Amino acid sequence: MKEAPVFQIVGYKNSGKTSLLSDLIAFGAEREEKVAAIKRHTHEEPLKVMHHETDSYRLHEAGSFMTGVDSPGRFQLELSHQEDYTLDKLIFLYRQFDPDLIAVEGYKNEAYPKAVIIKREEDLELLDQLHNIQLVITWNEAMTAGVPFPVVALKDWRKRLSEVYRLAKGEESCER
């Protein structure tokens, strides 16, 4: 069995990562593919527990470090931890469920294939700092005219989703 490919969308805060990742996931789901998502939460406020005032919440509050709820067609997992889990460990867990693609938001410095969002001129520094860049998504085509990577203008994102999805799965490269 082939391991699910991993594809990251990275960029600075408010650059559009979640919106673009949502489009990519929806594209795969519309084709009846199983796309799994991992999102990096770097904000100061803690994550909210999945369900308040439910049995799963009570189990979590009782001290369960891992609480799963299985129902017809859906499984939710709440995992509390002191140490950070590496992206590799999370990907290992996700691959146990045989997704067609693991789409990752964030984790800029990981070495998985990635698209980098360039919204402002100062974002261009990411192109020198990051590894395994497969694609640049730009808010301003003039700003990225000379970059050595394939570029997709934000205004063309949805028109090029088929191409980007195949790139994310490692099936082809993007044209400029």
Coordinates of C-alpha atoms in Angstrom, one line a residue:
M1 CA 0.0 0.0 0.0
K2 CA 1.3 3.4 -0.9
E3 CA 1.7 5.9 1.9
A4 CA -0.5 9.0 1.7
P5 CA 1.4 12.0 0.4
V6 CA 1.8 15.1 2.6
F7 CA 1.4 18.6 1.3
Q8 CA 1.8 21.8 3.3
I9 CA 0.4 25.3 2.8
V10 CA 2.5 27.8 4.8
G11 CA 2.6 31.5 5.2
Y12 CA 2.4 34.2 7.7
K13 CA -0.6 35.0 9.8
N14 CA -3.7 36.2 7.9
S15 CA -2.2 35.2 4.5
G16 CA -5.1 32.9 3.6
K17 CA -3.7 29.5 4.6
T18 CA -7.0 28.2 6.0
S19 CA -9.1 29.4 3.1
L20 CA -6.8 27.9 0.5
L21 CA -6.4 24.6 2.4
S22 CA -10.2 24.4 2.7
D23 CA -10.5 24.8 -1.1
L24 CA -7.9 22.1 -1.6
I25 CA -9.7 19.7 0.8
A26 CA -13.1 20.4 -0.8
F27 CA -11.6 19.7 -4.2
G28 CA -10.4 16.2 -3.1
A29 CA -13.6 15.5 -1.2
E30 CA -15.7 16.3 -4.3
R31 CA -13.8 13.6 -6.1
E32 CA -14.6 11.2 -3.3
E33 CA -11.0 11.1 -2.1
K34 CA -10.1 11.0 1.6
V35 CA -8.2 14.1 2.5
A36 CA -7.0 14.5 6.1
A37 CA -6.0 17.9 7.6
I38 CA -3.5 18.8 10.2
K39 CA -3.5 22.5 11.4
R40 CA -0.8 24.0 13.5
H41 CA -2.3 26.2 16.3
T42 CA 0.3 28.7 17.5
H43 CA -1.9 31.2 19.2
E44 CA -1.7 31.9 22.9
E45 CA -5.3 30.9 23.7
P46 CA -5.8 27.2 24.3
L47 CA -7.8 25.0 22.0
K48 CA -11.4 24.4 23.0
V49 CA -12.5 20.9 23.9
M50 CA -14.5 19.4 21.0
H51 CA -17.8 18.9 23.0
H52 CA -18.8 20.8 26.1
E53 CA -21.3 19.2 28.5
T54 CA -21.2 15.8 26.8
D55 CA -20.0 12.4 27.9
S56 CA -16.8 12.8 26.0
Y57 CA -16.2 16.1 27.8
R58 CA -16.8 14.5 31.1
L59 CA -14.3 11.7 30.3
H60 CA -11.7 14.3 29.2
E61 CA -12.2 16.3 32.4
A62 CA -12.0 13.2 34.5
G63 CA -8.4 12.9 33.3
S64 CA -8.3 10.9 30.1
F65 CA -5.4 12.0 28.1
M66 CA -7.0 10.6 24.9
T67 CA -10.7 10.5 24.4
G68 CA -12.3 9.2 21.3
V69 CA -15.9 9.2 20.3
D70 CA -17.0 6.9 17.5
S71 CA -20.4 7.2 15.9
P72 CA -21.8 6.1 12.5
G73 CA -19.7 7.9 9.9
R74 CA -17.6 10.0 12.3
F75 CA -14.8 9.6 14.9
Q76 CA -13.5 12.5 17.0
L77 CA -10.3 12.4 19.0
E78 CA -9.2 14.7 21.8
L79 CA -5.6 14.3 22.8
S80 CA -4.0 16.2 25.7
H81 CA -0.2 16.3 25.9
Q82 CA 2.5 18.1 27.8
E83 CA 5.2 17.8 25.1
D84 CA 4.7 18.8 21.5
Y85 CA 4.0 16.0 19.1
T86 CA 6.2 16.2 16.0
L87 CA 4.5 16.5 12.6
D88 CA 6.0 13.2 11.7
K89 CA 4.3 11.5 14.7
L90 CA 0.9 13.1 13.7
I91 CA 1.4 12.0 10.1
F92 CA 2.1 8.5 11.3
L93 CA -1.2 8.5 13.2
Y94 CA -3.1 9.9 10.3
R95 CA -1.7 7.3 7.8
Q96 CA -3.3 4.6 9.9
F97 CA -6.6 5.7 8.4
D98 CA -5.5 5.4 4.8
P99 CA -6.1 9.0 3.5
D100 CA -5.4 9.8 -0.1
L101 CA -3.7 13.1 1.0
I102 CA -2.6 14.6 4.2
A103 CA -3.0 18.4 3.9
V104 CA -1.1 20.4 6.5
E105 CA -1.5 24.0 7.5
G106 CA 1.6 25.5 9.0
Y107 CA 4.8 23.8 10.3
K108 CA 6.8 26.1 8.0
N109 CA 10.2 24.5 8.8
E110 CA 9.2 20.9 8.1
A111 CA 10.7 19.3 4.9
Y112 CA 7.5 18.1 3.3
P113 CA 6.5 19.4 -0.1
K114 CA 4.8 22.8 0.3
A115 CA 3.1 25.8 -1.2
V116 CA 4.2 29.2 0.3
I117 CA 1.8 32.1 0.4
I118 CA 3.3 35.5 -0.4
K119 CA 1.0 38.3 0.6
R120 CA 3.5 41.1 1.4
E121 CA 6.9 41.9 0.2
E122 CA 8.5 41.0 3.5
D123 CA 7.0 37.5 3.0
L124 CA 9.5 36.9 0.2
E125 CA 12.1 36.0 2.9
L126 CA 10.3 32.7 3.3
L127 CA 11.5 31.6 -0.1
D128 CA 15.1 31.7 1.1
Q129 CA 14.4 30.1 4.5
L130 CA 12.1 27.1 3.7
H131 CA 12.8 23.8 2.1
N132 CA 10.9 21.7 -0.5
I133 CA 8.9 24.5 -2.0
Q134 CA 6.8 23.2 -4.9
L135 CA 4.6 26.3 -5.5
V136 CA 4.3 29.9 -4.6
I137 CA 0.8 31.4 -4.2
T138 CA 0.9 35.2 -4.6
W139 CA -1.4 38.0 -3.8
N140 CA 0.6 40.2 -6.1
E141 CA 2.1 38.7 -9.3
A142 CA 4.5 41.6 -9.9
M143 CA 6.1 40.9 -6.5
T144 CA 6.8 37.3 -7.4
A145 CA 7.8 37.7 -11.0
G146 CA 11.4 36.6 -10.6
V147 CA 11.0 33.8 -8.1
P148 CA 12.5 30.4 -9.1
F149 CA 9.3 28.4 -8.3
P150 CA 6.0 27.9 -10.1
V151 CA 3.6 30.7 -9.1
V152 CA -0.2 30.7 -8.9
A153 CA -1.8 34.1 -8.5
L154 CA -4.4 34.1 -5.8
K155 CA -7.0 35.3 -8.3
D156 CA -6.4 32.1 -10.3
W157 CA -6.3 29.7 -7.3
R158 CA -9.7 28.1 -7.9
K159 CA -9.2 27.8 -11.7
R160 CA -6.0 25.9 -11.0
L161 CA -7.1 23.7 -8.1
S162 CA -7.1 20.6 -10.3
E163 CA -3.4 21.2 -11.1
V164 CA -2.5 22.1 -7.6
Y165 CA -4.3 19.0 -6.2
R166 CA -2.3 16.7 -8.5
L167 CA 0.9 18.5 -7.4
A168 CA -0.1 18.0 -3.7
K169 CA -0.5 14.3 -4.4
G170 CA 2.9 14.2 -6.1
E171 CA 1.3 13.3 -9.4
E172 CA 2.7 16.2 -11.4
S173 CA 4.4 19.6 -11.2
C174 CA 2.8 23.0 -11.6
E175 CA 3.4 25.2 -14.6
R176 CA 4.2 28.8 -14.2

